[in-house]
Coordinates of C-alpha atoms in Angstrom, one line a residue:
M23 CA 184.4 61.6 88.8
K24 CA 181.6 59.1 88.7
I25 CA 181.3 59.2 92.5
T26 CA 181.0 63.0 92.4
I27 CA 178.2 62.9 89.8
E28 CA 176.3 60.3 91.8
L29 CA 176.7 62.4 94.9
K30 CA 175.3 65.4 93.1
K31 CA 172.3 63.4 92.0
C32 CA 171.7 62.2 95.6
I33 CA 171.9 65.7 97.0
S34 CA 169.5 67.0 94.3
G35 CA 167.0 64.3 95.0
L36 CA 167.2 65.0 98.7
L37 CA 166.7 68.7 98.2
L38 CA 163.7 68.0 95.9
S39 CA 162.2 65.7 98.5
L40 CA 162.6 68.3 101.3
F41 CA 161.0 71.0 99.0
C42 CA 158.0 68.8 98.4
L43 CA 157.6 68.1 102.1
C44 CA 157.8 71.9 102.9
A45 CA 155.7 73.2 100.1
P46 CA 152.0 73.7 100.9
A47 CA 149.6 71.3 99.3
I48 CA 147.6 72.9 96.5
A49 CA 143.9 72.1 96.1
A50 CA 142.7 70.1 93.1
I51 CA 140.0 72.8 92.4
S52 CA 140.2 76.5 91.8
P53 CA 137.5 79.3 91.6
V54 CA 136.8 81.0 88.3
T55 CA 134.2 83.3 86.8
L56 CA 133.6 85.5 89.9
T57 CA 130.2 87.3 90.0
C58 CA 128.6 90.0 92.1
E59 CA 124.8 90.2 91.9
Y60 CA 125.0 87.5 89.2
S61 CA 127.1 89.7 86.9
I62 CA 130.8 89.7 86.1
N63 CA 132.4 93.0 87.3
P64 CA 129.1 95.0 87.5
L65 CA 129.5 98.7 86.9
G66 CA 126.7 100.0 89.1
I67 CA 124.9 98.1 91.9
D68 CA 122.6 99.6 94.5
V69 CA 122.3 96.6 96.8
P70 CA 123.7 97.3 100.3
L71 CA 124.6 93.6 100.8
P72 CA 125.4 92.3 97.3
R73 CA 125.6 88.5 96.7
L74 CA 128.8 87.0 95.5
G75 CA 129.5 83.8 93.6
W76 CA 131.9 81.8 91.5
Q77 CA 132.4 78.6 89.7
N78 CA 134.9 75.8 90.5
E79 CA 137.0 74.0 88.0
S80 CA 139.3 71.0 88.4
T81 CA 141.5 68.8 86.4
A82 CA 140.7 65.9 88.7
R83 CA 137.5 63.9 88.8
Q84 CA 135.0 63.8 91.7
Q85 CA 136.2 66.9 93.4
R86 CA 134.1 69.2 95.6
Q87 CA 134.5 72.4 97.6
T88 CA 134.5 72.0 101.4
A89 CA 135.2 75.6 102.4
Y90 CA 135.9 79.1 101.0
E91 CA 137.6 82.3 102.0
I92 CA 136.7 85.8 100.6
I93 CA 138.6 89.0 100.8
V94 CA 137.3 92.5 99.8
S95 CA 139.2 95.8 99.6
E96 CA 139.0 99.2 98.1
S97 CA 142.5 98.7 96.5
P98 CA 143.5 96.0 94.0
E99 CA 147.0 96.0 95.6
D100 CA 145.5 95.0 98.9
V101 CA 143.8 92.0 97.3
K102 CA 147.0 91.2 95.4
H103 CA 148.8 91.0 98.8
I104 CA 145.8 89.0 100.3
R105 CA 144.6 91.8 102.6
G106 CA 140.8 92.1 103.1
T107 CA 140.6 95.6 104.4
I108 CA 136.8 95.9 103.9
W109 CA 135.8 92.2 104.5
S110 CA 137.7 89.0 105.3
T111 CA 135.7 85.9 105.9
G112 CA 138.5 83.7 107.1
K113 CA 138.0 80.0 106.3
V114 CA 134.2 79.2 106.1
A115 CA 133.3 75.5 106.1
S116 CA 130.7 75.5 103.3
S117 CA 130.1 74.0 99.9
A118 CA 128.2 77.1 98.8
S119 CA 129.5 79.0 95.8
I120 CA 126.5 81.3 95.0
H121 CA 124.3 83.6 97.0
I122 CA 127.2 84.5 99.4
A123 CA 125.8 87.7 100.9
Y124 CA 128.4 90.4 101.6
A125 CA 128.8 90.9 105.4
G126 CA 131.7 93.4 105.7
A127 CA 132.0 97.1 106.5
Q128 CA 129.2 99.3 105.2
L129 CA 129.6 99.9 101.5
K130 CA 129.8 103.5 100.2
S131 CA 128.0 104.8 97.1
F132 CA 129.9 105.4 93.9
T133 CA 132.9 103.3 95.0
R134 CA 134.7 100.4 93.3
Y135 CA 135.6 97.4 95.4
Y136 CA 138.0 94.6 94.6
W137 CA 137.7 91.0 95.8
A138 CA 139.0 87.5 95.4
V139 CA 138.2 84.1 96.8
R140 CA 140.0 80.8 97.4
V141 CA 138.4 77.4 98.0
Y142 CA 139.3 74.2 99.8
D143 CA 139.0 70.8 98.1
Q144 CA 137.5 67.6 99.5
D145 CA 140.8 66.9 101.3
G146 CA 140.9 70.3 102.9
K147 CA 143.7 71.7 100.7
P148 CA 143.4 75.4 99.8
S149 CA 143.6 76.7 96.3
A150 CA 145.5 79.8 95.3
F151 CA 143.4 83.0 95.5
S152 CA 141.4 83.7 92.3
E153 CA 142.1 86.5 89.9
T154 CA 140.9 89.8 91.3
A155 CA 137.3 90.8 90.4
W156 CA 135.5 94.0 91.2
F157 CA 132.1 95.6 91.6
E158 CA 131.1 99.3 91.7
T159 CA 128.3 100.7 93.7
A160 CA 125.8 103.2 92.4
M161 CA 123.1 105.0 94.4
L162 CA 122.7 103.2 97.7
T163 CA 120.2 105.7 99.0
Q164 CA 117.6 108.0 97.4
N165 CA 119.5 111.0 98.7
D166 CA 122.4 110.1 96.4
W167 CA 120.4 111.4 93.5
K168 CA 121.0 115.1 92.8
G169 CA 119.0 115.5 89.5
K170 CA 115.2 116.0 89.4
W171 CA 112.6 114.6 87.0
I172 CA 112.3 117.0 84.0
G173 CA 110.1 117.1 80.9
D174 CA 109.5 119.4 78.0
G175 CA 106.5 121.1 79.6
S176 CA 104.0 119.7 77.1
K177 CA 100.5 118.8 78.5
Q178 CA 99.0 115.4 78.4
F179 CA 96.2 114.7 76.0
T180 CA 92.7 114.3 77.4
R181 CA 90.7 112.7 74.6
D182 CA 91.5 109.2 73.2
E183 CA 91.7 110.4 69.6
D184 CA 94.3 113.0 70.4
F185 CA 96.8 110.3 71.3
Y186 CA 96.8 109.2 67.7
Q187 CA 97.9 112.6 66.4
D188 CA 101.5 113.6 65.7
D189 CA 103.3 114.1 68.9
R190 CA 106.8 115.6 68.9
M191 CA 109.7 113.6 70.6
P192 CA 111.1 115.5 73.6
L193 CA 114.7 116.4 73.1
F194 CA 117.1 117.7 75.8
R195 CA 120.5 119.3 75.5
K196 CA 123.1 120.4 78.1
D197 CA 126.3 122.3 77.4
F198 CA 128.9 122.1 80.1
G199 CA 132.6 122.7 80.5
L200 CA 135.3 120.6 82.2
K201 CA 138.3 122.6 83.4
K202 CA 140.4 119.7 84.6
K203 CA 141.6 116.3 83.4
V204 CA 138.9 113.6 83.9
A205 CA 139.8 110.4 85.7
T206 CA 136.4 108.7 85.6
A207 CA 132.9 109.6 84.6
R208 CA 129.6 107.8 85.1
L209 CA 126.2 108.6 83.7
Y210 CA 123.3 107.5 85.9
I211 CA 120.1 108.0 83.9
S212 CA 116.4 107.0 83.8
G213 CA 114.0 108.0 81.1
L214 CA 110.2 107.4 81.0
G215 CA 109.2 105.7 78.8
Y216 CA 112.4 105.0 76.9
F217 CA 115.5 107.0 76.3
E218 CA 118.6 107.4 74.2
A219 CA 121.5 109.4 75.6
F220 CA 124.4 111.0 73.7
I221 CA 127.6 112.8 74.7
N222 CA 129.4 114.9 72.1
G223 CA 127.3 113.5 69.4
K224 CA 127.8 109.8 70.1
R225 CA 125.4 107.4 71.8
V226 CA 126.6 106.4 75.2
S227 CA 125.8 102.7 74.6
D228 CA 124.1 100.2 72.2
H229 CA 121.3 99.6 74.7
V230 CA 117.7 99.8 73.3
L231 CA 114.4 100.0 75.3
D232 CA 116.0 101.3 78.4
P233 CA 114.9 101.3 81.2
G234 CA 113.1 98.0 81.7
W235 CA 109.4 98.0 82.2
T236 CA 108.2 98.0 85.8
T237 CA 105.1 99.0 87.8
H238 CA 105.9 102.6 87.6
K239 CA 104.0 103.7 90.7
K240 CA 106.2 101.3 92.7
E241 CA 109.6 101.3 91.0
V242 CA 111.5 102.9 88.2
L243 CA 114.8 101.5 87.0
Y244 CA 117.9 103.5 86.0
V245 CA 121.1 102.6 84.0
V246 CA 124.7 103.3 84.7
H247 CA 127.2 104.0 81.9
D248 CA 131.0 104.5 81.9
V249 CA 131.4 107.6 79.8
T250 CA 135.0 108.5 80.8
G251 CA 136.3 108.1 77.3
M252 CA 133.5 110.2 75.8
L253 CA 134.4 113.4 77.7
K254 CA 137.1 115.9 77.0
Q255 CA 138.7 118.8 78.9
G256 CA 136.9 121.9 77.7
N257 CA 133.4 122.2 76.2
N258 CA 131.1 119.1 76.1
I259 CA 127.5 118.5 75.1
A260 CA 125.1 115.9 76.6
A261 CA 121.8 115.2 74.9
V262 CA 118.8 112.8 75.5
R263 CA 115.8 112.0 73.5
L264 CA 112.7 110.3 74.9
G265 CA 110.0 108.0 73.7
N266 CA 106.6 107.1 75.2
G267 CA 107.0 103.4 75.9
W268 CA 104.7 101.8 78.5
W269 CA 104.9 105.1 80.5
N270 CA 102.7 106.9 78.0
P271 CA 100.8 104.1 76.1
L272 CA 98.0 104.6 73.6
P273 CA 94.5 104.3 75.2
L274 CA 94.0 100.7 74.1
R275 CA 90.6 99.7 75.4
L276 CA 89.9 96.0 75.9
F277 CA 86.2 95.1 75.2
H278 CA 85.8 98.9 74.7
R279 CA 85.9 99.2 78.4
F280 CA 89.2 98.5 80.1
N281 CA 91.9 101.0 79.4
L282 CA 95.6 100.2 80.2
R283 CA 96.1 103.8 81.1
D284 CA 93.7 103.5 84.0
V285 CA 95.5 100.7 85.7
Q286 CA 99.1 102.0 85.8
Q287 CA 100.8 105.3 86.4
T288 CA 101.3 107.2 83.2
G289 CA 102.5 110.7 82.2
R290 CA 104.4 112.7 79.6
P291 CA 107.9 111.5 78.8
C292 CA 110.5 112.7 81.3
L293 CA 114.0 112.0 82.5
K294 CA 116.3 112.1 85.5
A295 CA 120.1 112.0 85.2
D296 CA 123.3 112.6 87.1
L297 CA 126.7 112.8 85.3
R298 CA 129.3 112.3 88.0
V299 CA 132.8 113.3 87.0
R300 CA 135.9 112.6 89.1
Y301 CA 139.1 114.4 88.2
T302 CA 142.6 113.2 88.4
D303 CA 143.2 115.5 91.4
G304 CA 140.6 113.6 93.4
T305 CA 137.8 116.3 93.2
E306 CA 134.3 115.6 91.9
E307 CA 131.6 117.4 90.0
I308 CA 128.0 116.4 89.4
I309 CA 126.2 117.7 86.3

């Protein structure tokens, strides 16, 4: 009996040793906190070649990354099975973990992409692939916009003193019906100067002072919101209210001579918005 027990221990120890010899070595570091364009899972990016990044963590001291491997796919299942159908870098000898510019197949507008990365430690051992991250593209070209700039039709003041009189806030409302079940819905919107958007009586976000201030004659920013849960099959209502912001500032004259309105593009408050709805049957509608 004693001999049998000792034999079993020997066999178990031998099998454990063989398993350790056959099992791949795991890196002492692993990638976490994946970012695209310096944000975690960004909802809407309009950069054709977005920059990826991550942080490395380790339970060991004095570790460093010597290489990385990135995979990108349109399906999370492909990433789960380590298939980079859109981009696969292979092993890249580099210590870089930020500013990694995407270099795969051309990205499509209004599409969600999934990606993961694994890294190699200072001994060349690979980590497991990270948890799957994602990024979603917005308008990658100007032609992707379908909506036009609209205002309330009011005329701009001409005399300085008129700007200090009561001026009504432009309000907009759109009634629309959805005949099918909604899978996803995104609101792409810009309002000059500032805007607040509502769907079915509820604000679409807690943002204030959107969009950010820019040199309007060169660039105007827009914002993307996931409004899937705010829509319903049947009748819906979208509404927007606008403020002046720096798009329509008061005529503040410095030294009674220099007017802010003379050195930047200004106008009456206006907005531009596309509500893109994708139904569960795969069809799309733009409002």
